[in-house]
PDB file of C-alpha atoms in Angstrom:
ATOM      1  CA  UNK A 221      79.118  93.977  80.655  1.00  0.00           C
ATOM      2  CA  UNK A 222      82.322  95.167  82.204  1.00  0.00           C
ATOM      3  CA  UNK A 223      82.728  97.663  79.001  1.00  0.00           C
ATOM      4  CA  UNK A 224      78.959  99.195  79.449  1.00  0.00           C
ATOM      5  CA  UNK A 225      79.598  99.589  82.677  1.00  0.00           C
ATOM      6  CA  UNK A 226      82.384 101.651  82.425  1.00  0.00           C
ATOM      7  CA  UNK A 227      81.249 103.595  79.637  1.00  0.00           C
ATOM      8  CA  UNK A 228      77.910 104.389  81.701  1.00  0.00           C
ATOM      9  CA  UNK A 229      80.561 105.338  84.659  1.00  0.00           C
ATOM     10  CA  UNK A 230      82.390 107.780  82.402  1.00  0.00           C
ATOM     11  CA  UNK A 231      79.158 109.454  80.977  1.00  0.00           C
ATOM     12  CA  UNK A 232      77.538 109.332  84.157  1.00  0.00           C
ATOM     13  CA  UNK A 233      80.853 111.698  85.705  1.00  0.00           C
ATOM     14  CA  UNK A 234      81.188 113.889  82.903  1.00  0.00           C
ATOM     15  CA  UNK A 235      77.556 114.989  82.871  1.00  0.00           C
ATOM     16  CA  UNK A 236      76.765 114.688  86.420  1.00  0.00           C
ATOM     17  CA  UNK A 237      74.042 112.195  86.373  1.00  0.00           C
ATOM     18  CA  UNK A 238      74.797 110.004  89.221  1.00  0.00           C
ATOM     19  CA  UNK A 239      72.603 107.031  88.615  1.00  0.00           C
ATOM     20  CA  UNK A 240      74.473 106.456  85.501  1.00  0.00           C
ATOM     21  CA  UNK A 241      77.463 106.478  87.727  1.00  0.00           C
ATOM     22  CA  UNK A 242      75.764 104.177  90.216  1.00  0.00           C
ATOM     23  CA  UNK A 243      74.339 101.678  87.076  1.00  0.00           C
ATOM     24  CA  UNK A 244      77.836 101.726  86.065  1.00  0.00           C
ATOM     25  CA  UNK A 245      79.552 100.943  88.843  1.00  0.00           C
ATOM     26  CA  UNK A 246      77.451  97.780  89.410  1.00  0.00           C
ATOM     27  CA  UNK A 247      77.705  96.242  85.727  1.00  0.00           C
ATOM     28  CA  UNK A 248      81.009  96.894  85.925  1.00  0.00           C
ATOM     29  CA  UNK A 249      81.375  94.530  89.193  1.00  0.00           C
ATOM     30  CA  UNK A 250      79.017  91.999  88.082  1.00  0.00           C
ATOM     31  CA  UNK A 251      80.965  92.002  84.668  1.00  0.00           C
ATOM     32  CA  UNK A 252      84.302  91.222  86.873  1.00  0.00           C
ATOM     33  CA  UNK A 253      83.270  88.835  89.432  1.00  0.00           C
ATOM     34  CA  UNK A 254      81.521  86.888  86.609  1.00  0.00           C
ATOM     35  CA  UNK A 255      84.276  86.895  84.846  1.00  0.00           C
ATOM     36  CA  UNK A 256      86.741  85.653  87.507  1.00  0.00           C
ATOM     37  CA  UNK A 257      84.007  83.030  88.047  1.00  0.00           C
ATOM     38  CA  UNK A 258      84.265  82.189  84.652  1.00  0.00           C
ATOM     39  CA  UNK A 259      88.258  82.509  84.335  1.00  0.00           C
ATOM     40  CA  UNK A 260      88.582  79.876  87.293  1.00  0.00           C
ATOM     41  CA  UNK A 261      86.452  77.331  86.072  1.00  0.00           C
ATOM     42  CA  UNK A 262      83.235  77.650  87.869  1.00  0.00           C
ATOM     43  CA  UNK A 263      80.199  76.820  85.731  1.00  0.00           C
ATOM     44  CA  UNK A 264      78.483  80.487  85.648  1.00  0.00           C
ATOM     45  CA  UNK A 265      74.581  79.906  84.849  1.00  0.00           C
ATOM     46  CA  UNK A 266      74.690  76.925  83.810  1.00  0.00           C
ATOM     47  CA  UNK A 267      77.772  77.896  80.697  1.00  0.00           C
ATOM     48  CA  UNK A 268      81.056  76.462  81.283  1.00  0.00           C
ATOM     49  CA  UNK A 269      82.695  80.091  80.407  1.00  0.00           C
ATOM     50  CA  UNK A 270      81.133  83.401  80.298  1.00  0.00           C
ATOM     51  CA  UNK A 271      82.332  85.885  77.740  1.00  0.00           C
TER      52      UNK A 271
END
């Protein structure tokens, strides 16, 4: 999720398209706060570890 959402953030800059920018920007900080959910132990949707 974290890798999507940058490479919607990049495409999204270099053609000027700013929801892309804005759709990137928020998978890329679900994609990190899931994953320091996941990283610290915290059961994530029911999984023991997101990947």
């Amino acid at each position: 999720m974290i890798v999507l959402g940058v490479i919607l953030l990049v495409i999204g800059l270099v053609t000027g398209i700013s929801i892309l920018w804005t759709i990137g920007l928020i998978l890329a900080v679900i994609g990190a706060v899931l994953w320091i959910l996941g990283s610290m132990g915290h059961a994530v949707a029911g999984r023991r570890h997101y990947w």
